Amino acid sequence: MTSPSTVVQETPYLVIDVRIAADRYRRLADSFGDTAIYYAVKANPEPSVIRTLVALGSSFDVASPAEIELCLASGAQPQNLSYGNTIKKSADIAFAYARGVRMFAFDSEAELTKLAEHAPGAQVFCRLLVETVNAQWPLGSKFGCSTEMAVELLTQARELGLDPIGVSFHVGSQQLDPAQWAPSVARAAGVFARLRDQGIELTLLNVGGGFPVGYAEPVTPIEDFAKAIQSSADEHFGARLPRIIVEPGRYVAAESGVLRTQVVLVSRKSHDDEKRWVYLDVGRFGGLAETEGEAIRYRISTAHDDAPAGPVILAGPTCDSVDILYQNTPYLLPLGLQPGDLVEIQGTGAYTATYSSAAFNGFPPLATICIGDS
Amino acid sequence: MTSPSTVVQETPYLVIDVRIAADRYRRLADSFGDTAIYYAVKANPEPSVIRTLVALGSSFDVASPAEIELCLASGAQPQNLSYGNTIKKSADIAFAYARGVRMFAFDSEAELTKLAEHAPGAQVFCRLLVETVNAQWPLGSKFGCSTEMAVELLTQARELGLDPIGVSFHVGSQQLDPAQWAPSVARAAGVFARLRDQGIELTLLNVGGGFPVGYAEPVTPIEDFAKAIQSSADEHFGARLPRIIVEPGRYVAAESGVLRTQVVLVSRKSHDDEKRWVYLDVGRFGGLAETEGEAIRYRISTAHDDAPAGPVILAGPTCDSVDILYQNTPYLLPLGLQPGDLVEIQGTGAYTATYSSAAFNGFPPLATICIGDS
C-alpha cells in the first residue's frame, strides 16, 4: 500500500487502502467460483469501499436502514441486497421493502409475521442455530433456531404468502477451521429434504462469513475454505446443488486498514514490575472493541522494531479500567518506547471505526482516511 | 420526574431529568460537609447537567481537552477543574494549562516529566494503586502506582518545579462497601508522613468516587460512606486533617436517566427453550456498555409489569453475538411482551450515551433529551 506516513494528521486515525479490499475481494471471488458474495457491510461501511465492491460485482449483506441507504447511494441495486439481521423493526422492514429489497433473514415466528406484513411476497431464508468451535470471535446462541423450528417456520412462510428460499448459518467470525462448515451444511441439507417432502423446493444455501484473517499468525488460505465448503455441499446435496452464497466482511476489509496511534505514556506501577504499561491514544472504546477478552490479537509495529524489546501491557487512554487491550496476551515492544512515538496496529480495517464510542471521556470517534480509491 | 411519556420520538433515547442530578448533588454535598465535590464529567457530560452543577457550586474532574472546553463553556472556572486522567498527551496538558487548569493527576515518572514541561508550577497529586473488593465495576491495576513510588515521585515533583499537593486513590466504581476506603486512607496517611519527613507538607486527600447507586437493589446510603471516610481520615490523620475531595460521577448522574427502548423481537430458539430471547433496540453498543460481564444490572420496567412474567435473555439489536445484556442474570419480563412494546431501563444517566458506538451496524449513537433544566 501507499505508505500511510504520507498521510499526516493528529492520531489516532485509521488508514483504509481500498485497493487492498479490492484485492481481497478478487481473491475470494476467484476461490469461490460461482458462489455469490454478499459483503457484510457492518465490517467496514466506508463509502469508497462499498463503491469499489459494487464495481467488482459484489452483493451486500445489510443490517439496518442506514446500511441499505449507503449501498444504494454507492450504486448497488436493491436486488443485490440481503437484509441479514434477524432482528428488525417493522418500520425497518417496510423501509427496506419500499427501497426494493426483497431478500430477508429470519429465525423466529415473530420475525416471520413482521415480514409477511411489511414485505409481502419477499424471499426469506431461515437462519439455523449451529454449534461450532475454533472461532476467535464466536457467535454463541444469539442468532438462529433449531432445525425442527426452521422446518416449521419455512413451511409457515409459504402459508403467509412469503417465498421461502433457503437457509443460512454462521460458524463464527475469524473461524480458523475449514472443517467447521461441513456439519452445518449437512444440517441445512436435512432442512432442504424435509421441505421437499412438503412440496417446497429451497434453492439458497447461505454459508455465512467468518473466513479468517492472519492478524498476528498465518491462517489457512481462503482457497481451502472454498474447497471444504464446496465439497461438503457436493457430498450432502449431490445433484441437487443449491445456489450458494457467502457473507464475508472481515476477510475483505481487515487487511485494508492500518490504525495509526501514538504512545501517550509508558510506566511501571512499582520498581519491580516485570511488565511496562504502554498507554496508547486509542483503546477499546476508540475502535478496538474486538480486543474484548483479548479475542482479536492485532499485529503491532513501531519505528524501532529492530531495537531490544520487552513485555508490555497495552491499554487505551480512557479513565475506564476495562479499557485494556492486552494484559494476558504476550506482547513485546521496544524498551526505548517513549510518549509521542508512533505505533501502527495492522489489520484494523474491519470492525473498528464504527464500533468506536461517540464521545466517551470526551474523545471523538476514530477518524478514517481512505486511500487508493479510483 | 416529569413523565418521560410526554417526550415522544423514535426509540431508543435517553431522558435526563436534570433536577434529579441536582437533588443527588445536594444530598451528596449535605452528607460530605466541607468536602469539595469534583463531579466526574465522564459520567454524563450533558451541558445542562454541567451548567446545573456549576450553579450548585461543584468543581469538576475532567479527562480530556473536550471535557475542559465543556466545563469552561458551561460557566466553570479553571481553578475548579482537576485534570484527573493519569494518561495525558503533552499537547493536552499544554492545552489545559493554557486554559488556566492548574491541578493535575499523575502516577508515573513519565507523566511527571510531561507535567513539569507543559504545566510548570502546577499542583500535582499522585494516584495510588490500591487493592479493593466489592466494586461492581472494579478498577483493577490500570491506574495508580505503589506507595514507595508515590513517595519518590512526589519528592521528585518538587525538584521539577511542580507543587506536590497530595494523593488520590479510587476504590472502584459502584463500590458497595463503605469500609473499603479506610485501608487506602491509611496508606495515603503514610505517604503524607513520609513526605513530611522530607519537608513537604501535602494538603490534599482525593478519595475518588465510586459511591453506589441502587440499580436493581438498594445500596448503603451515601451518608454512611461520608461518615466512614471522615472517620478514617480522623483516625489516620488526627489533627493534621488534609483538605478532602471526592469525585462522584455515577452517584450524581445515574438516577437522572431513563433509557426508553422498544422490543424488536421476542423469540425462542426451539420449542423447549426455557427462556425467551427479548431483543431491544438498544444494546451494549448503543449505550449499555456497562452490561459487559453483566456488571451493572439495571432496573427494567414495561407497561405490563403487573402481568404474569417469565425468564428472559435480554439482547441488543446488532449482528454481534457479544451484544447481549443479560444471559446469566435472572430477569423476568411479561409473558405477553410483543415487538413494539416500550421498555424503560432505569438509572441510565451515567456511563451510557457517550459510550455508544458511532455507527456500528449503521445504528446512530444514543440520543439524549434533557428535561427539568432551569
XYZ file of C-alpha atoms in Angstrom:
748
model
C 0.000 0.000 0.000
C 0.957 3.638 -0.274
C 2.926 4.424 2.845
C 0.494 5.799 5.393
C 3.336 8.014 6.560
C 2.392 10.238 3.647
C -0.930 10.939 5.358
C -0.392 13.047 8.409
C -2.925 14.237 10.930
C -3.381 14.032 14.668
C -3.533 10.432 15.856
C -5.446 8.224 16.253
C -6.722 7.604 12.762
C -7.421 4.645 10.539
C -5.983 4.474 7.019
C -8.009 2.273 4.669
C -6.354 1.280 1.399
C -9.309 0.472 -0.806
C -7.076 -1.383 -3.300
C -6.294 -3.993 -0.667
C -10.006 -4.566 -0.020
C -10.465 -4.927 -3.778
C -7.610 -7.442 -3.998
C -9.075 -9.452 -1.154
C -12.469 -9.437 -2.828
C -10.947 -10.678 -6.092
C -9.090 -13.482 -4.384
C -12.276 -14.534 -2.605
C -14.251 -14.423 -5.839
C -11.595 -16.468 -7.624
C -11.608 -19.034 -4.835
C -15.347 -19.430 -4.618
C -16.128 -19.526 -8.354
C -19.878 -19.376 -8.924
C -20.654 -18.636 -5.278
C -22.224 -15.192 -4.898
C -20.512 -12.822 -2.495
C -22.622 -10.673 -0.189
C -20.145 -8.356 1.518
C -21.111 -7.820 5.175
C -21.315 -4.034 5.206
C -21.059 -3.849 9.004
C -17.385 -4.873 8.778
C -16.472 -1.594 7.130
C -19.094 0.716 5.632
C -16.707 3.311 4.212
C -18.431 4.604 1.056
C -15.310 4.169 -1.059
C -15.059 0.534 -0.004
C -18.698 -0.039 -0.909
C -18.358 1.753 -4.257
C -15.305 -0.323 -5.111
C -17.093 -3.571 -4.276
C -20.147 -2.537 -6.313
C -17.829 -2.045 -9.289
C -16.367 -5.512 -8.713
C -19.820 -7.084 -8.804
C -20.382 -7.723 -5.107
C -23.767 -8.107 -3.497
C -24.287 -6.885 0.066
C -25.417 -8.218 3.431
C -27.009 -5.297 5.288
C -28.031 -4.913 8.925
C -30.015 -1.671 9.077
C -31.774 1.036 7.041
C -28.601 3.146 7.146
C -26.623 0.350 5.520
C -29.313 -0.033 2.839
C -29.185 3.688 2.098
C -25.406 3.558 1.929
C -25.338 0.658 -0.541
C -27.975 2.178 -2.796
C -26.229 5.555 -2.708
C -23.000 3.749 -3.653
C -24.553 2.256 -6.766
C -25.756 -1.146 -5.552
C -29.051 -2.463 -6.905
C -31.727 -3.375 -4.361
C -31.980 -6.912 -5.777
C -28.365 -7.407 -4.715
C -29.037 -6.624 -1.058
C -29.831 -9.198 1.598
C -31.233 -7.903 4.891
C -29.369 -10.403 7.021
C -30.131 -9.107 10.515
C -32.687 -11.449 12.086
C -33.765 -8.660 14.487
C -35.594 -5.965 12.520
C -38.154 -3.363 13.490
C -41.346 -3.482 11.436
C -40.642 0.045 10.246
C -37.184 -1.016 9.074
C -38.580 -3.976 7.135
C -41.100 -1.630 5.491
C -38.301 0.793 4.689
C -36.213 -1.920 3.058
C -39.176 -3.215 1.087
C -40.030 0.268 -0.147
C -36.440 0.598 -1.369
C -36.763 -2.590 -3.369
C -35.040 -5.061 -1.037
C -36.637 -8.492 -1.472
C -34.400 -10.860 0.474
C -34.653 -11.144 4.251
C -33.306 -13.350 7.040
C -35.400 -14.570 9.963
C -35.092 -17.093 12.759
C -38.393 -16.798 14.625
C -42.127 -16.808 14.153
C -42.450 -13.219 15.328
C -39.997 -12.025 12.685
C -41.772 -14.042 10.015
C -45.058 -12.413 10.959
C -43.488 -8.979 10.607
C -42.013 -9.919 7.227
C -45.364 -11.219 5.953
C -46.989 -7.940 6.852
C -44.299 -5.469 5.794
C -42.505 -7.304 2.966
C -45.300 -9.321 1.325
C -44.102 -11.935 -1.117
C -40.432 -11.391 -0.280
C -37.799 -14.105 -0.433
C -36.955 -15.267 3.068
C -34.320 -17.588 4.447
C -34.161 -19.093 7.909
C -31.016 -18.913 9.997
C -30.060 -22.138 11.752
C -28.503 -22.179 15.184
C -25.322 -24.209 14.841
C -22.669 -25.270 17.302
C -19.121 -24.556 16.273
C -15.696 -24.329 17.783
C -12.416 -22.689 16.744
C -13.843 -19.232 16.039
C -11.858 -16.405 17.654
C -14.980 -14.229 17.772
C -17.664 -16.901 18.294
C -21.322 -16.219 17.607
C -22.852 -18.099 20.523
C -26.572 -18.680 20.524
C -27.900 -15.189 19.860
C -28.895 -15.967 16.279
C -30.637 -18.875 14.613
C -33.173 -21.506 15.633
C -33.305 -25.275 15.874
C -33.565 -27.411 12.755
C -37.042 -28.511 13.803
C -38.230 -24.950 14.165
C -36.615 -23.920 10.871
C -38.596 -26.589 9.038
C -41.833 -25.384 10.605
C -41.129 -21.713 10.001
C -40.136 -22.179 6.362
C -43.378 -24.107 5.824
C -45.298 -21.388 7.589
C -43.558 -18.747 5.450
C -45.291 -20.075 2.347
C -48.654 -20.081 4.119
C -48.029 -16.429 4.988
C -47.505 -15.540 1.319
C -43.741 -15.280 1.557
C -41.247 -17.069 -0.693
C -39.141 -19.462 1.427
C -35.869 -19.766 -0.480
C -33.411 -21.411 1.830
C -31.373 -21.463 4.987
C -28.353 -19.716 6.412
C -25.947 -20.341 9.222
C -22.760 -18.801 10.569
C -19.855 -20.725 12.016
C -18.408 -17.798 13.962
C -16.226 -14.902 12.966
C -12.478 -15.369 12.460
C -13.178 -19.088 12.119
C -9.828 -20.822 11.750
C -11.010 -24.283 10.759
C -12.407 -25.064 7.280
C -13.910 -28.280 8.655
C -16.395 -26.326 10.770
C -18.725 -25.733 7.818
C -19.442 -29.387 6.941
C -21.731 -30.307 9.884
C -23.861 -27.228 9.262
C -24.032 -27.875 5.531
C -25.274 -31.385 6.411
C -27.872 -29.952 8.741
C -29.006 -27.485 6.085
C -29.332 -30.338 3.593
C -31.625 -32.045 6.082
C -33.866 -28.978 6.148
C -33.929 -28.902 2.333
C -35.001 -32.580 2.273
C -37.715 -32.077 4.865
C -39.121 -29.102 2.957
C -39.007 -31.011 -0.320
C -41.230 -33.653 1.315
C -43.744 -30.867 1.809
C -43.509 -29.695 -1.753
C -41.251 -26.741 -1.104
C -38.056 -26.630 -3.153
C -35.457 -24.494 -1.400
C -32.780 -23.043 -3.640
C -30.430 -20.987 -1.452
C -27.696 -22.091 0.913
C -26.156 -19.148 2.730
C -22.999 -20.396 4.456
C -22.290 -17.045 6.117
C -18.899 -15.493 6.624
C -16.249 -15.974 9.254
C -13.276 -16.502 6.931
C -10.172 -15.679 8.927
C -7.504 -13.048 8.615
C -3.867 -13.524 9.573
C -3.751 -10.934 12.328
C -0.696 -11.996 14.266
C -0.295 -15.514 12.888
C -0.852 -17.047 9.443
C -4.203 -18.695 8.781
C -5.361 -21.380 6.372
C -5.673 -19.913 2.848
C -9.141 -18.912 1.680
C -8.936 -21.427 -1.177
C -9.057 -24.242 1.367
C -12.225 -22.840 2.902
C -13.840 -22.591 -0.522
C -12.896 -26.200 -1.316
C -14.128 -27.504 2.025
C -17.485 -25.771 1.611
C -17.890 -26.881 -1.999
C -17.015 -30.457 -1.205
C -19.384 -30.671 1.727
C -22.137 -29.179 -0.426
C -21.390 -31.767 -3.123
C -21.468 -34.509 -0.514
C -24.719 -33.512 1.171
C -26.710 -32.058 -1.716
C -25.436 -34.274 -4.569
C -27.036 -33.440 -7.868
C -29.496 -31.031 -6.278
C -26.864 -28.412 -5.515
C -28.467 -25.148 -4.386
C -27.214 -21.665 -5.129
C -24.514 -20.979 -2.515
C -23.763 -17.536 -1.136
C -21.140 -16.293 1.318
C -21.152 -13.196 3.517
C -17.545 -12.185 4.150
C -16.817 -8.948 5.971
C -13.616 -9.286 7.946
C -11.882 -11.228 5.156
C -12.375 -8.402 2.668
C -11.862 -5.384 4.905
C -9.494 -6.194 7.768
C -6.176 -6.148 5.927
C -7.018 -2.894 4.175
C -6.647 -0.982 7.428
C -3.766 0.361 9.497
C -4.574 2.219 12.684
C -2.035 4.895 13.451
C -1.806 5.706 17.116
C 0.785 7.223 19.412
C 2.186 6.284 22.770
C 0.750 8.561 25.452
C 2.567 7.066 28.424
C 4.980 4.274 29.354
C 5.123 3.411 33.024
C 5.574 0.828 35.724
C 3.406 0.597 38.816
C 6.371 -0.162 41.035
C 10.098 -0.587 40.542
C 9.876 -4.366 40.480
C 7.082 -4.504 37.890
C 8.091 -7.026 35.285
C 5.953 -5.553 32.507
C 5.741 -1.970 31.401
C 2.332 -0.425 30.871
C 2.076 1.196 27.451
C -0.895 3.526 27.049
C -1.920 4.403 23.502
C -4.244 7.155 22.317
C -6.684 4.520 21.098
C -8.269 1.712 23.062
C -11.303 -0.499 23.379
C -13.662 2.469 23.217
C -11.798 4.166 20.387
C -12.328 1.434 17.814
C -10.568 -1.656 19.169
C -13.734 -3.235 20.596
C -12.734 -6.665 19.368
C -9.879 -6.771 21.851
C -12.587 -7.545 24.434
C -11.423 -10.692 26.175
C -8.240 -10.251 24.063
C -10.119 -12.106 21.324
C -8.608 -10.425 18.288
C -4.862 -10.036 18.568
C -3.583 -7.435 16.166
C -0.095 -7.177 14.774
C 1.552 -4.105 16.223
C 4.581 -2.324 14.826
C 6.713 0.659 15.747
C 9.502 2.609 14.119
C 12.004 0.804 16.346
C 11.065 -2.816 15.836
C 14.719 -3.823 15.487
C 15.610 -2.448 18.906
C 15.690 -4.586 22.075
C 12.159 -5.247 23.276
C 10.391 -6.288 26.448
C 6.966 -7.415 27.607
C 4.168 -4.866 27.910
C 0.568 -4.480 28.960
C -1.219 -2.403 26.320
C -4.031 -0.079 27.356
C -6.200 2.713 25.981
C -6.363 6.357 27.065
C -9.698 6.480 28.900
C -10.319 6.504 32.640
C -12.091 3.163 32.337
C -10.280 0.176 33.775
C -11.707 -2.211 31.183
C -10.025 -0.104 28.514
C -7.094 -2.519 28.373
C -6.170 -4.132 25.066
C -3.760 -6.878 26.061
C -2.840 -7.834 29.586
C -2.586 -11.627 29.306
C -1.512 -11.993 25.682
C 2.263 -11.620 25.474
C 3.255 -8.528 23.514
C 6.796 -7.250 23.191
C 7.575 -3.627 22.369
C 10.895 -1.747 22.178
C 12.442 -0.918 25.536
C 13.101 2.595 24.285
C 9.460 3.320 23.525
C 8.543 6.874 24.561
C 5.450 9.066 24.768
C 4.810 10.522 21.333
C 6.208 7.510 19.434
C 4.049 6.316 16.579
C 2.562 2.816 16.774
C 0.772 1.077 13.907
C -1.916 -1.511 14.535
C -2.193 -3.686 11.453
C -5.238 -5.412 10.008
C -7.670 -2.965 11.547
C -9.898 -2.414 8.517
C -12.826 -4.464 9.888
C -14.987 -3.945 12.955
C -13.117 -0.902 14.215
C -14.137 2.678 13.354
C -17.901 2.152 13.512
C -17.590 0.495 16.923
C -15.801 3.485 18.416
C -17.654 5.396 21.087
C -19.413 8.640 20.268
C -17.693 10.691 22.969
C -16.513 8.600 25.919
C -14.179 10.665 28.145
C -14.650 13.449 25.600
C -12.639 11.606 22.930
C -14.081 11.722 19.394
C -14.816 8.611 17.305
C -11.951 7.158 15.301
C -11.273 9.142 12.139
C -10.879 7.252 8.865
C -8.868 8.219 5.796
C -9.328 6.260 2.569
C -6.536 5.967 0.052
C -6.296 4.190 -3.289
C -9.862 4.985 -4.288
C -10.169 5.119 -8.052
C -39.630 13.319 37.424
C -41.852 14.602 34.652
C -43.277 11.558 32.964
C -40.993 10.716 30.079
C -44.113 9.593 28.237
C -44.622 13.263 27.448
C -41.440 13.174 25.374
C -42.018 11.204 22.236
C -39.565 10.368 19.495
C -38.249 7.250 17.845
C -36.604 4.922 20.341
C -34.018 4.400 21.642
C -33.378 7.615 23.516
C -32.214 8.651 26.945
C -34.222 11.113 29.035
C -32.116 13.012 31.587
C -34.009 14.855 34.316
C -31.507 17.467 35.391
C -33.442 18.126 38.614
C -32.672 14.625 39.818
C -28.955 15.139 39.198
C -29.239 18.394 41.167
C -31.002 16.624 44.042
C -28.370 13.943 44.148
C -25.626 16.564 44.178
C -27.300 18.361 47.083
C -27.651 15.186 49.094
C -24.015 14.373 48.479
C -22.926 17.883 49.478
C -25.038 17.707 52.632
C -23.542 14.340 53.528
C -19.937 15.317 52.962
C -19.997 18.738 54.624
C -16.751 20.587 53.927
C -15.509 18.018 51.452
C -15.192 19.544 47.981
C -17.034 17.781 45.196
C -15.348 17.338 41.810
C -18.043 15.895 39.571
C -16.571 13.283 37.189
C -17.673 14.767 33.881
C -17.156 11.493 32.019
C -20.201 10.022 33.785
C -22.526 12.362 31.934
C -21.241 15.413 30.079
C -24.640 16.803 29.029
C -24.189 20.597 29.016
C -27.353 21.164 31.045
C -26.097 18.795 33.734
C -22.770 20.620 33.861
C -24.432 24.077 33.954
C -26.690 22.945 36.799
C -23.751 21.629 38.798
C -21.766 24.819 38.198
C -24.688 26.761 39.671
C -24.698 24.446 42.689
C -21.013 25.127 43.341
C -19.488 21.904 42.054
C -15.926 21.538 40.910
C -15.087 19.118 38.088
C -12.867 16.125 37.420
C -12.028 16.188 33.708
C -10.445 13.558 31.459
C -9.719 15.352 28.178
C -9.493 18.708 26.418
C -13.097 18.328 25.247
C -14.285 17.982 28.827
C -12.278 21.070 29.829
C -13.848 23.077 26.995
C -17.286 21.854 28.015
C -16.877 22.857 31.654
C -15.485 26.287 30.828
C -18.245 26.883 28.277
C -20.743 25.892 30.965
C -19.504 28.540 33.358
C -16.968 26.624 35.448
C -13.795 28.425 36.496
C -10.466 26.821 35.524
C -9.329 26.802 39.156
C -12.224 24.447 39.866
C -11.084 21.841 37.358
C -8.904 18.857 38.153
C -7.351 17.004 35.217
C -7.754 13.565 36.770
C -6.733 11.345 33.875
C -3.248 9.990 34.591
C -2.719 9.356 30.848
C -2.395 12.693 29.063
C -0.743 13.728 25.831
C 1.768 16.551 26.188
C -0.367 18.656 23.864
C -3.416 18.070 26.070
C -1.539 19.101 29.203
C -0.402 22.257 27.418
C -3.970 22.904 26.311
C -5.284 22.557 29.846
C -2.560 24.781 31.229
C -3.250 27.457 28.621
C -6.898 27.368 29.681
C -5.956 28.013 33.300
C -6.149 24.482 34.701
C -3.595 24.130 37.494
C -4.401 20.783 39.119
C -3.257 17.510 37.552
C -3.122 13.825 38.440
C -0.158 11.574 37.686
C 1.057 8.123 38.620
C 4.361 7.772 36.782
C 7.668 9.473 36.203
C 6.975 9.933 32.501
C 3.751 11.800 33.241
C 5.500 13.945 35.833
C 8.137 14.879 33.285
C 5.429 15.931 30.836
C 3.679 17.972 33.531
C 6.905 19.729 34.519
C 7.459 20.759 30.924
C 3.922 21.667 29.875
C 2.307 22.776 33.148
C 5.204 24.407 35.039
C 4.470 25.090 38.685
C 1.112 23.291 38.616
C -0.378 21.494 41.585
C 0.017 17.765 41.136
C -1.285 14.789 43.067
C -0.166 11.191 42.783
C -2.645 8.375 42.337
C -2.021 5.340 44.496
C -2.682 1.838 43.272
C -4.966 0.259 45.867
C -6.466 -3.188 46.189
C -10.187 -3.248 46.811
C -13.070 -5.655 46.662
C -16.854 -5.266 46.449
C -16.908 -2.874 43.498
C -19.344 -3.871 40.750
C -17.218 -2.072 38.146
C -13.727 -2.613 39.630
C -10.761 -0.508 38.588
C -8.101 -3.189 38.507
C -4.494 -2.107 38.210
C -4.635 0.241 35.231
C -4.230 3.367 37.353
C -2.002 4.304 40.246
C 1.429 3.318 41.477
C 2.931 1.733 44.576
C 3.234 3.707 47.804
C 7.001 3.586 47.519
C 6.928 5.029 44.025
C 4.383 7.686 45.036
C 6.721 8.940 47.743
C 9.607 9.173 45.290
C 7.557 10.833 42.565
C 6.019 13.444 44.869
C 9.516 14.298 46.068
C 10.733 14.487 42.505
C 7.762 16.706 41.614
C 9.114 19.464 43.805
C 12.568 19.104 42.267
C 10.947 19.539 38.871
C 9.350 22.817 39.909
C 5.878 21.409 40.405
C 3.751 21.799 43.524
C 3.115 18.345 45.043
C -0.194 18.742 46.889
C -1.363 15.275 47.767
C -2.516 11.848 46.788
C -5.582 10.242 45.273
C -6.948 6.748 45.022
C -10.093 5.074 43.749
C -11.763 2.091 45.373
C -13.689 1.024 42.256
C -16.899 2.228 40.709
C -20.261 1.188 42.144
C -18.403 0.319 45.346
C -20.962 -1.171 47.739
C -18.894 -1.230 50.904
C -18.084 1.952 52.908
C -15.323 0.072 54.716
C -13.255 -0.151 51.504
C -11.975 3.418 51.870
C -10.241 3.051 55.240
C -7.201 0.964 54.191
C -6.454 3.393 51.370
C -6.868 6.419 53.626
C -4.345 4.768 55.950
C -1.961 4.204 53.078
C -2.366 7.811 51.966
C -1.615 8.988 55.503
C 1.599 7.007 55.317
C 2.604 8.885 52.172
C 1.820 12.208 53.862
C 4.033 11.249 56.812
C 6.916 10.170 54.581
C 6.742 13.408 52.626
C 6.591 15.463 55.815
C 9.871 13.838 56.826
C 11.323 15.337 53.678
C 9.932 18.755 54.384
C 6.977 18.518 52.017
C 3.590 19.190 53.568
C 0.871 17.595 51.471
C -2.567 19.149 51.853
C -4.945 17.229 49.568
C -6.538 13.827 50.021
C -8.574 12.855 46.960
C -10.655 9.803 47.913
C -12.113 9.397 44.422
C -15.634 8.380 43.585
C -17.306 5.021 43.334
C -20.336 5.795 45.521
C -23.024 3.309 44.556
C -26.436 3.652 43.010
C -29.395 1.399 43.769
C -29.789 -0.028 40.282
C -31.802 -3.161 40.941
C -31.234 -3.452 44.688
C -30.945 -0.891 47.491
C -27.469 0.225 48.498
C -25.998 1.676 51.677
C -26.980 5.361 51.994
C -24.418 7.948 50.931
C -24.343 9.388 54.463
C -22.720 6.160 55.683
C -19.978 6.486 53.064
C -19.327 10.074 54.109
C -19.113 9.056 57.764
C -16.812 6.131 57.056
C -14.442 8.304 55.056
C -14.473 11.126 57.595
C -13.872 8.785 60.495
C -10.991 7.000 58.784
C -9.459 10.385 57.919
C -9.820 11.442 61.557
C -8.233 8.217 62.688
C -5.258 8.258 60.345
C -4.569 11.978 60.013
C -5.576 13.136 63.514
C -5.112 16.849 64.000
C -3.368 17.240 60.642
C -6.526 16.662 58.607
C -5.932 17.498 54.943
C -8.441 19.021 52.559
C -10.566 16.100 51.336
C -12.145 15.954 47.907
C -14.444 13.406 46.262
C -15.035 12.699 42.567
C -18.542 11.298 42.194
C -19.941 10.712 38.719
C -22.294 7.766 38.774
C -23.814 8.830 42.129
C -24.876 12.210 40.754
C -25.915 11.241 37.229
C -27.174 7.665 37.108
C -30.611 8.110 38.625
C -31.353 11.139 36.466
C -31.656 8.934 33.396
C -34.297 6.664 31.898
C -33.481 4.906 28.650
C -36.578 4.380 26.534
C -36.289 1.452 24.184
C -38.672 -0.843 22.375
C -38.903 -4.565 21.940
C -37.812 -5.513 18.425
C -38.303 -9.251 18.730
C -39.338 -11.938 21.202
C -38.383 -15.473 20.268
C -37.326 -18.929 21.329
C -34.591 -20.903 19.630
C -36.569 -24.135 19.897
C -39.931 -25.165 21.294
C -38.442 -26.454 24.517
C -36.395 -23.315 25.232
C -36.963 -22.380 28.821
C -36.137 -18.713 28.390
C -37.429 -16.327 25.768
C -34.967 -14.110 23.963
C -36.038 -10.471 24.101
C -34.212 -8.217 21.658
C -34.341 -4.481 22.327
C -33.425 -1.616 20.008
C -30.555 -0.722 22.319
C -27.709 -2.915 23.479
C -24.104 -2.978 24.578
C -23.014 -0.902 21.584
C -25.916 1.534 21.850
C -25.057 2.896 25.288
C -25.277 -0.040 27.685
C -21.541 -0.770 27.676
C -21.535 -1.351 31.422
C -23.563 -4.524 30.976
C -20.268 -6.094 29.854
C -19.880 -9.176 32.006
C -23.381 -8.304 33.279
C -21.613 -5.995 35.748
C -24.227 -3.275 36.039
C -27.734 -4.677 36.383
C -30.311 -2.070 35.533
C -33.901 -1.994 36.731
C -36.153 -2.644 33.763
C -39.831 -1.808 33.535
C -42.603 -2.232 30.989
C -46.177 -1.032 30.675
C -47.360 -4.523 31.729
C -45.361 -5.119 34.883
C -48.446 -6.463 36.698
C -48.979 -9.202 34.111
C -47.628 -12.749 34.506
C -43.928 -12.806 33.751
C -41.272 -15.318 32.787
C -37.487 -15.532 32.482
C -35.747 -13.880 29.546
C -32.375 -13.385 27.958
C -32.025 -9.718 27.016
C -30.038 -8.739 23.931
C -29.350 -5.773 21.710
C -30.200 -5.262 18.034
C -26.813 -5.638 16.348
C -25.446 -8.634 14.458
C -22.736 -9.013 17.081
C -23.038 -12.001 19.374
C -21.460 -10.197 22.307
C -24.297 -7.671 22.115
C -26.177 -9.482 24.881
C -27.175 -7.568 28.009
C -28.213 -10.297 30.430
C -27.966 -14.011 29.814
C -26.944 -15.283 33.252
C -28.569 -12.682 35.493
C -32.202 -13.677 36.069
C -34.588 -11.164 34.531
C -38.357 -11.632 34.359
C -40.486 -9.834 31.790
C -44.212 -10.106 30.983
C -45.179 -13.218 29.047
C -47.269 -11.048 26.764
C -44.355 -8.851 25.701
C -44.520 -8.092 21.963
C -42.411 -6.353 19.329
C -43.112 -2.634 19.531
C -43.722 -2.628 23.297
C -41.948 0.134 25.173
C -39.348 -0.849 27.770
C -37.732 1.566 30.205
C -34.248 0.987 31.566
C -33.904 2.912 34.804
C -30.845 4.556 36.310
C -29.130 5.011 32.957
C -27.943 8.582 33.423
C -24.275 7.651 33.915
C -21.799 5.965 31.566
C -24.289 5.377 28.778
C -24.782 7.823 25.888
C -21.132 8.786 25.455
C -20.113 5.121 25.356
C -22.454 4.359 22.475
C -20.837 3.420 19.194
C -20.546 5.960 16.418
C -22.237 3.817 13.767
C -21.957 0.094 14.467
C -24.317 -1.860 12.154
C -25.424 1.540 10.847
C -27.180 2.444 14.093
C -26.663 6.029 15.310
C -25.353 6.905 18.805
C -27.910 7.084 21.607
C -29.907 10.312 21.506
C -30.317 12.273 24.750
C -33.158 14.572 25.778
C -32.750 16.762 28.850
C -35.755 17.838 30.880
C -36.096 19.951 34.007
C -33.323 22.330 33.007
C -33.930 25.728 34.589
